[in-house]
Amino acid sequence: MRVLIGCETSGVMRRAFAARGHDVWSCDLLPAEDRSNRHMICDIREVLHLGWDLLAVMHPPCTRLCRSGRRWMSGPGKWTPPKQLPQGRSWPDMRAEFEEGVALFTACWRAPVERVAIENPEMNDLARDRMPADLPKPQMVQPFWFGEPAYKATGFYLRGLPPLTETNRMPEPERGSDEWKRWNAVHRQPPGPDRWKIRSRTFEGVAQACADQWGGQEMKEAA
């Protein structure tokens, strides 16, 4: 298949599909970390029409769409002035970022591609109100379902693709233990310039499951 991995710089998902023989490209506004020549530096909306069989959008900007960012967007009710804003930010700026996030997500969901998976944390109510009417509830998965000792609830919005099934579920550590704290490392990242990159990175086990179950299935059907 011709596969586009959108909003990814790590190359983790791209390499997983490439290892299974697919014609796969990644795309982001930033260069690829592995300096691959199969990475396009551009807005993903510029390349959605190029005849892809599968589109996987891994980390579209979600800061204003996710539940954790809700408090910066509105106070009680919907679209009332928030009680507090991040330092140096204005409410119009925050709303502009929200609108851009909605526009990007919607463009990817409505892309002329038969099979689509968009990774996103659980959305807040303001974002859900603006989503396409045919958008299903996300499938929520955890890295430890796929052999990765970590917690990071990840939602996949799927069109034309089956839900992922567990491949190597690990037993969870005792809550509050040192191991449990290590499993929560993604959420415990201290502030810093690379915090966003570490928190958004795809786990290898998840990427392998996507490539096997979405890519592998379609390879069998095409045979």
PDB file of C-alpha atoms in Angstrom:
ATOM      1  CA  MET A   1       0.000   0.000   0.000  1.00  0.00           C
ATOM      2  CA  ARG A   2       0.898   3.656  -0.326  1.00  0.00           C
ATOM      3  CA  VAL A   3       0.907   4.873   3.269  1.00  0.00           C
ATOM      4  CA  LEU A   4       1.171   8.422   4.616  1.00  0.00           C
ATOM      5  CA  ILE A   5       2.208   8.877   8.242  1.00  0.00           C
ATOM      6  CA  GLY A   6       1.233  12.436   9.092  1.00  0.00           C
ATOM      7  CA  CYS A   7       2.506  14.679  11.880  1.00  0.00           C
ATOM      8  CA  GLU A   8       5.422  12.435  12.779  1.00  0.00           C
ATOM      9  CA  THR A   9       9.105  13.345  13.073  1.00  0.00           C
ATOM     10  CA  SER A  10      10.360  10.294  14.975  1.00  0.00           C
ATOM     11  CA  GLY A  11       9.937   7.877  12.061  1.00  0.00           C
ATOM     12  CA  VAL A  12       8.749   5.115  14.406  1.00  0.00           C
ATOM     13  CA  MET A  13       5.486   4.441  12.557  1.00  0.00           C
ATOM     14  CA  ARG A  14       7.042   5.014   9.127  1.00  0.00           C
ATOM     15  CA  ARG A  15       9.750   2.430   9.757  1.00  0.00           C
ATOM     16  CA  ALA A  16       7.224  -0.110  11.069  1.00  0.00           C
ATOM     17  CA  PHE A  17       5.194   0.028   7.842  1.00  0.00           C
ATOM     18  CA  ALA A  18       8.313   0.165   5.659  1.00  0.00           C
ATOM     19  CA  ALA A  19       9.602  -3.036   7.283  1.00  0.00           C
ATOM     20  CA  ARG A  20       6.493  -4.778   5.949  1.00  0.00           C
ATOM     21  CA  GLY A  21       7.082  -3.729   2.365  1.00  0.00           C
ATOM     22  CA  HIS A  22       4.796  -0.720   2.051  1.00  0.00           C
ATOM     23  CA  ASP A  23       5.524   2.447   0.079  1.00  0.00           C
ATOM     24  CA  VAL A  24       5.410   4.719   3.108  1.00  0.00           C
ATOM     25  CA  TRP A  25       6.185   8.400   3.647  1.00  0.00           C
ATOM     26  CA  SER A  26       6.037  10.596   6.710  1.00  0.00           C
ATOM     27  CA  CYS A  27       5.154  14.277   6.788  1.00  0.00           C
ATOM     28  CA  ASP A  28       5.561  17.108   9.284  1.00  0.00           C
ATOM     29  CA  LEU A  29       6.453  20.779   9.491  1.00  0.00           C
ATOM     30  CA  LEU A  30       9.744  19.700  11.091  1.00  0.00           C
ATOM     31  CA  PRO A  31      12.511  17.502   9.617  1.00  0.00           C
ATOM     32  CA  ALA A  32      12.638  13.793  10.394  1.00  0.00           C
ATOM     33  CA  GLU A  33      14.813  12.865  13.359  1.00  0.00           C
ATOM     34  CA  ASP A  34      16.379  10.017  11.369  1.00  0.00           C
ATOM     35  CA  ARG A  35      16.985  12.291   8.343  1.00  0.00           C
ATOM     36  CA  SER A  36      15.062   9.912   6.098  1.00  0.00           C
ATOM     37  CA  ASN A  37      14.629  10.811   2.450  1.00  0.00           C
ATOM     38  CA  ARG A  38      11.068   9.475   2.741  1.00  0.00           C
ATOM     39  CA  HIS A  39       9.927  12.403   4.840  1.00  0.00           C
ATOM     40  CA  MET A  40       8.160  15.487   3.482  1.00  0.00           C
ATOM     41  CA  ILE A  41       8.505  18.813   5.280  1.00  0.00           C
ATOM     42  CA  CYS A  42       5.174  20.532   4.707  1.00  0.00           C
ATOM     43  CA  ASP A  43       1.641  20.974   6.000  1.00  0.00           C
ATOM     44  CA  ILE A  44      -0.040  17.574   5.735  1.00  0.00           C
ATOM     45  CA  ARG A  45      -3.026  19.177   4.012  1.00  0.00           C
ATOM     46  CA  GLU A  46      -0.810  19.831   0.997  1.00  0.00           C
ATOM     47  CA  VAL A  47      -0.322  16.104   0.326  1.00  0.00           C
ATOM     48  CA  LEU A  48      -3.585  14.437   1.387  1.00  0.00           C
ATOM     49  CA  HIS A  49      -4.736  14.165  -2.224  1.00  0.00           C
ATOM     50  CA  LEU A  50      -1.737  12.227  -3.580  1.00  0.00           C
ATOM     51  CA  GLY A  51      -3.389   8.824  -3.839  1.00  0.00           C
ATOM     52  CA  TRP A  52      -2.760   7.171  -0.482  1.00  0.00           C
ATOM     53  CA  ASP A  53      -4.269   3.821   0.498  1.00  0.00           C
ATOM     54  CA  LEU A  54      -3.875   4.417   4.220  1.00  0.00           C
ATOM     55  CA  LEU A  55      -3.464   7.599   6.243  1.00  0.00           C
ATOM     56  CA  ALA A  56      -2.203   7.476   9.825  1.00  0.00           C
ATOM     57  CA  VAL A  57      -2.023  10.895  11.501  1.00  0.00           C
ATOM     58  CA  MET A  58      -0.060  10.339  14.661  1.00  0.00           C
ATOM     59  CA  HIS A  59       0.336  13.598  16.552  1.00  0.00           C
ATOM     60  CA  PRO A  60      -1.806  16.413  15.144  1.00  0.00           C
ATOM     61  CA  PRO A  61      -1.682  19.527  17.340  1.00  0.00           C
ATOM     62  CA  CYS A  62      -4.124  18.745  20.150  1.00  0.00           C
ATOM     63  CA  THR A  63      -3.171  21.099  22.973  1.00  0.00           C
ATOM     64  CA  ARG A  64      -6.393  23.081  22.615  1.00  0.00           C
ATOM     65  CA  LEU A  65      -8.573  20.060  21.752  1.00  0.00           C
ATOM     66  CA  CYS A  66      -7.669  17.706  24.598  1.00  0.00           C
ATOM     67  CA  ARG A  67      -9.320  17.571  28.007  1.00  0.00           C
ATOM     68  CA  SER A  68      -6.192  18.707  29.827  1.00  0.00           C
ATOM     69  CA  GLY A  69      -6.242  21.990  27.887  1.00  0.00           C
ATOM     70  CA  ARG A  70      -9.911  22.734  28.508  1.00  0.00           C
ATOM     71  CA  ARG A  71      -9.284  25.118  31.428  1.00  0.00           C
ATOM     72  CA  TRP A  72      -7.310  27.488  29.188  1.00  0.00           C
ATOM     73  CA  MET A  73     -10.167  27.737  26.665  1.00  0.00           C
ATOM     74  CA  SER A  74     -13.237  28.464  28.753  1.00  0.00           C
ATOM     75  CA  GLY A  75     -14.560  29.005  32.234  1.00  0.00           C
ATOM     76  CA  PRO A  76     -17.845  27.502  33.483  1.00  0.00           C
ATOM     77  CA  GLY A  77     -20.189  26.546  30.667  1.00  0.00           C
ATOM     78  CA  LYS A  78     -18.942  26.956  27.130  1.00  0.00           C
ATOM     79  CA  TRP A  79     -16.831  29.786  25.757  1.00  0.00           C
ATOM     80  CA  THR A  80     -16.893  31.962  28.824  1.00  0.00           C
ATOM     81  CA  PRO A  81     -13.695  33.820  29.762  1.00  0.00           C
ATOM     82  CA  PRO A  82     -11.248  31.378  31.350  1.00  0.00           C
ATOM     83  CA  LYS A  83     -10.253  32.012  34.948  1.00  0.00           C
ATOM     84  CA  GLN A  84      -6.592  31.933  33.985  1.00  0.00           C
ATOM     85  CA  LEU A  85      -4.432  31.963  30.857  1.00  0.00           C
ATOM     86  CA  PRO A  86      -0.889  30.709  30.282  1.00  0.00           C
ATOM     87  CA  GLN A  87       1.700  33.406  30.896  1.00  0.00           C
ATOM     88  CA  GLY A  88       2.088  35.710  27.923  1.00  0.00           C
ATOM     89  CA  ARG A  89      -0.937  34.331  26.053  1.00  0.00           C
ATOM     90  CA  SER A  90      -4.210  36.010  25.111  1.00  0.00           C
ATOM     91  CA  TRP A  91      -7.645  34.412  24.818  1.00  0.00           C
ATOM     92  CA  PRO A  92      -7.936  35.329  21.090  1.00  0.00           C
ATOM     93  CA  ASP A  93      -4.591  33.571  20.486  1.00  0.00           C
ATOM     94  CA  MET A  94      -5.819  30.465  22.297  1.00  0.00           C
ATOM     95  CA  ARG A  95      -9.042  30.410  20.306  1.00  0.00           C
ATOM     96  CA  ALA A  96      -7.131  30.846  17.065  1.00  0.00           C
ATOM     97  CA  GLU A  97      -5.034  27.779  17.954  1.00  0.00           C
ATOM     98  CA  PHE A  98      -8.236  25.905  18.760  1.00  0.00           C
ATOM     99  CA  GLU A  99      -9.720  26.760  15.359  1.00  0.00           C
ATOM    100  CA  GLU A 100      -6.536  25.624  13.606  1.00  0.00           C
ATOM    101  CA  GLY A 101      -6.579  22.350  15.529  1.00  0.00           C
ATOM    102  CA  VAL A 102     -10.192  21.716  14.529  1.00  0.00           C
ATOM    103  CA  ALA A 103      -9.479  22.582  10.885  1.00  0.00           C
ATOM    104  CA  LEU A 104      -6.475  20.254  10.682  1.00  0.00           C
ATOM    105  CA  PHE A 105      -8.229  17.336  12.353  1.00  0.00           C
ATOM    106  CA  THR A 106     -11.292  17.754  10.128  1.00  0.00           C
ATOM    107  CA  ALA A 107      -9.203  17.940   6.948  1.00  0.00           C
ATOM    108  CA  CYS A 108      -7.434  14.697   7.851  1.00  0.00           C
ATOM    109  CA  TRP A 109     -10.674  12.913   8.742  1.00  0.00           C
ATOM    110  CA  ARG A 110     -12.291  13.968   5.463  1.00  0.00           C
ATOM    111  CA  ALA A 111      -9.205  13.213   3.350  1.00  0.00           C
ATOM    112  CA  PRO A 112      -9.831  11.276   0.109  1.00  0.00           C
ATOM    113  CA  VAL A 113      -8.252   8.161   1.605  1.00  0.00           C
ATOM    114  CA  GLU A 114     -10.111   4.882   2.152  1.00  0.00           C
ATOM    115  CA  ARG A 115      -8.444   3.935   5.447  1.00  0.00           C
ATOM    116  CA  VAL A 116      -7.775   6.576   8.100  1.00  0.00           C
ATOM    117  CA  ALA A 117      -6.448   6.480  11.667  1.00  0.00           C
ATOM    118  CA  ILE A 118      -5.992   9.700  13.651  1.00  0.00           C
ATOM    119  CA  GLU A 119      -4.258   9.524  17.023  1.00  0.00           C
ATOM    120  CA  ASN A 120      -5.501  12.013  19.591  1.00  0.00           C
ATOM    121  CA  PRO A 121      -6.005  12.209  23.352  1.00  0.00           C
ATOM    122  CA  GLU A 122      -9.570  12.299  24.648  1.00  0.00           C
ATOM    123  CA  MET A 123     -11.156  15.529  23.412  1.00  0.00           C
ATOM    124  CA  ASN A 124     -12.805  18.183  25.525  1.00  0.00           C
ATOM    125  CA  ASP A 125     -16.461  19.095  25.018  1.00  0.00           C
ATOM    126  CA  LEU A 126     -15.645  22.254  23.051  1.00  0.00           C
ATOM    127  CA  ALA A 127     -13.699  20.232  20.493  1.00  0.00           C
ATOM    128  CA  ARG A 128     -16.282  17.450  20.287  1.00  0.00           C
ATOM    129  CA  ASP A 129     -18.923  20.056  19.445  1.00  0.00           C
ATOM    130  CA  ARG A 130     -16.921  20.990  16.330  1.00  0.00           C
ATOM    131  CA  MET A 131     -16.055  17.540  15.035  1.00  0.00           C
ATOM    132  CA  PRO A 132     -17.574  15.981  11.872  1.00  0.00           C
ATOM    133  CA  ALA A 133     -20.928  14.286  12.479  1.00  0.00           C
ATOM    134  CA  ASP A 134     -19.614  10.899  11.315  1.00  0.00           C
ATOM    135  CA  LEU A 135     -16.634  10.863  13.691  1.00  0.00           C
ATOM    136  CA  PRO A 136     -16.898   7.750  15.905  1.00  0.00           C
ATOM    137  CA  LYS A 137     -15.758   7.436  19.482  1.00  0.00           C
ATOM    138  CA  PRO A 138     -12.028   6.748  19.629  1.00  0.00           C
ATOM    139  CA  GLN A 139     -10.557   3.384  20.484  1.00  0.00           C
ATOM    140  CA  MET A 140      -8.496   3.986  23.613  1.00  0.00           C
ATOM    141  CA  VAL A 141      -5.335   1.871  23.903  1.00  0.00           C
ATOM    142  CA  GLN A 142      -2.396   1.673  26.305  1.00  0.00           C
ATOM    143  CA  PRO A 143       1.270   0.910  25.488  1.00  0.00           C
ATOM    144  CA  PHE A 144       1.347  -1.965  27.998  1.00  0.00           C
ATOM    145  CA  TRP A 145      -1.202  -3.788  25.811  1.00  0.00           C
ATOM    146  CA  PHE A 146       1.619  -4.111  23.276  1.00  0.00           C
ATOM    147  CA  GLY A 147       4.568  -5.049  25.480  1.00  0.00           C
ATOM    148  CA  GLU A 148       5.640  -1.525  26.446  1.00  0.00           C
ATOM    149  CA  PRO A 149       5.979  -0.887  30.215  1.00  0.00           C
ATOM    150  CA  ALA A 150       4.211   2.457  30.172  1.00  0.00           C
ATOM    151  CA  TYR A 151       0.927   4.267  30.709  1.00  0.00           C
ATOM    152  CA  LYS A 152      -0.242   6.651  28.011  1.00  0.00           C
ATOM    153  CA  ALA A 153      -3.918   6.525  27.121  1.00  0.00           C
ATOM    154  CA  THR A 154      -4.036   7.008  23.364  1.00  0.00           C
ATOM    155  CA  GLY A 155      -7.156   7.413  21.238  1.00  0.00           C
ATOM    156  CA  PHE A 156      -7.401   6.232  17.636  1.00  0.00           C
ATOM    157  CA  TYR A 157     -10.240   7.593  15.498  1.00  0.00           C
ATOM    158  CA  LEU A 158     -10.715   4.964  12.807  1.00  0.00           C
ATOM    159  CA  ARG A 159     -12.361   4.953   9.391  1.00  0.00           C
ATOM    160  CA  GLY A 160     -12.118   1.836   7.207  1.00  0.00           C
ATOM    161  CA  LEU A 161      -9.811   0.119   9.711  1.00  0.00           C
ATOM    162  CA  PRO A 162     -10.488  -2.422  12.488  1.00  0.00           C
ATOM    163  CA  PRO A 163      -9.746  -1.619  16.145  1.00  0.00           C
ATOM    164  CA  LEU A 164      -6.334  -2.715  17.327  1.00  0.00           C
ATOM    165  CA  THR A 165      -6.165  -5.913  19.342  1.00  0.00           C
ATOM    166  CA  GLU A 166      -3.720  -6.528  22.176  1.00  0.00           C
ATOM    167  CA  THR A 167      -0.532  -8.347  21.233  1.00  0.00           C
ATOM    168  CA  ASN A 168       1.484  -8.690  24.435  1.00  0.00           C
ATOM    169  CA  ARG A 169      -0.391  -7.347  27.462  1.00  0.00           C
ATOM    170  CA  MET A 170       1.867  -6.811  30.466  1.00  0.00           C
ATOM    171  CA  PRO A 171       0.682  -7.185  34.080  1.00  0.00           C
ATOM    172  CA  GLU A 172       0.309  -3.764  35.688  1.00  0.00           C
ATOM    173  CA  PRO A 173       2.545  -2.813  38.617  1.00  0.00           C
ATOM    174  CA  GLU A 174       1.213  -2.018  42.057  1.00  0.00           C
ATOM    175  CA  ARG A 175      -0.112   1.518  42.197  1.00  0.00           C
ATOM    176  CA  GLY A 176       2.345   3.886  43.859  1.00  0.00           C
ATOM    177  CA  SER A 177       5.305   1.507  43.520  1.00  0.00           C
ATOM    178  CA  ASP A 178       8.605   2.557  41.944  1.00  0.00           C
ATOM    179  CA  GLU A 179       7.763   0.514  38.854  1.00  0.00           C
ATOM    180  CA  TRP A 180       4.361   2.195  38.631  1.00  0.00           C
ATOM    181  CA  LYS A 181       6.106   5.573  38.738  1.00  0.00           C
ATOM    182  CA  ARG A 182       8.404   4.477  35.896  1.00  0.00           C
ATOM    183  CA  TRP A 183       5.367   3.432  33.873  1.00  0.00           C
ATOM    184  CA  ASN A 184       4.053   7.004  34.311  1.00  0.00           C
ATOM    185  CA  ALA A 185       7.278   8.602  33.058  1.00  0.00           C
ATOM    186  CA  VAL A 186       5.513  10.165  30.060  1.00  0.00           C
ATOM    187  CA  HIS A 187       3.162  12.096  32.348  1.00  0.00           C
ATOM    188  CA  ARG A 188       5.934  13.015  34.782  1.00  0.00           C
ATOM    189  CA  GLN A 189       8.180  14.713  32.251  1.00  0.00           C
ATOM    190  CA  PRO A 190       9.518  17.998  33.663  1.00  0.00           C
ATOM    191  CA  PRO A 191       9.047  21.226  31.697  1.00  0.00           C
ATOM    192  CA  GLY A 192      11.623  21.724  28.958  1.00  0.00           C
ATOM    193  CA  PRO A 193      12.074  22.327  25.224  1.00  0.00           C
ATOM    194  CA  ASP A 194      11.792  18.613  24.352  1.00  0.00           C
ATOM    195  CA  ARG A 195       8.886  17.771  26.650  1.00  0.00           C
ATOM    196  CA  TRP A 196       6.352  17.833  23.803  1.00  0.00           C
ATOM    197  CA  LYS A 197       8.520  15.532  21.683  1.00  0.00           C
ATOM    198  CA  ILE A 198       8.939  12.954  24.441  1.00  0.00           C
ATOM    199  CA  ARG A 199       5.242  12.990  25.339  1.00  0.00           C
ATOM    200  CA  SER A 200       4.084  12.602  21.730  1.00  0.00           C
ATOM    201  CA  ARG A 201       6.498   9.892  20.617  1.00  0.00           C
ATOM    202  CA  THR A 202       4.887   6.661  19.394  1.00  0.00           C
ATOM    203  CA  PHE A 203       5.835   3.520  21.293  1.00  0.00           C
ATOM    204  CA  GLU A 204       7.507   0.857  19.160  1.00  0.00           C
ATOM    205  CA  GLY A 205       5.074  -1.842  20.292  1.00  0.00           C
ATOM    206  CA  VAL A 206       2.080   0.254  19.258  1.00  0.00           C
ATOM    207  CA  ALA A 207       3.647   0.999  15.864  1.00  0.00           C
ATOM    208  CA  GLN A 208       4.370  -2.688  15.265  1.00  0.00           C
ATOM    209  CA  ALA A 209       0.753  -3.570  16.080  1.00  0.00           C
ATOM    210  CA  CYS A 210      -0.564  -0.900  13.693  1.00  0.00           C
ATOM    211  CA  ALA A 211       1.677  -2.072  10.876  1.00  0.00           C
ATOM    212  CA  ASP A 212       0.847  -5.747  11.431  1.00  0.00           C
ATOM    213  CA  GLN A 213      -2.904  -5.388  11.902  1.00  0.00           C
ATOM    214  CA  TRP A 214      -3.664  -2.564   9.495  1.00  0.00           C
ATOM    215  CA  GLY A 215      -0.899  -3.075   6.966  1.00  0.00           C
ATOM    216  CA  GLY A 216      -0.775  -6.853   7.219  1.00  0.00           C
ATOM    217  CA  GLN A 217      -4.516  -7.279   6.806  1.00  0.00           C
ATOM    218  CA  GLU A 218      -4.619  -5.162   3.688  1.00  0.00           C
ATOM    219  CA  MET A 219      -1.637  -7.010   2.205  1.00  0.00           C
ATOM    220  CA  LYS A 220      -3.537 -10.307   2.617  1.00  0.00           C
ATOM    221  CA  GLU A 221      -6.672  -8.879   1.002  1.00  0.00           C
ATOM    222  CA  ALA A 222      -4.664  -7.549  -1.950  1.00  0.00           C
ATOM    223  CA  ALA A 223      -2.955 -10.910  -2.505  1.00  0.00           C
TER     224      ALA A 223
END
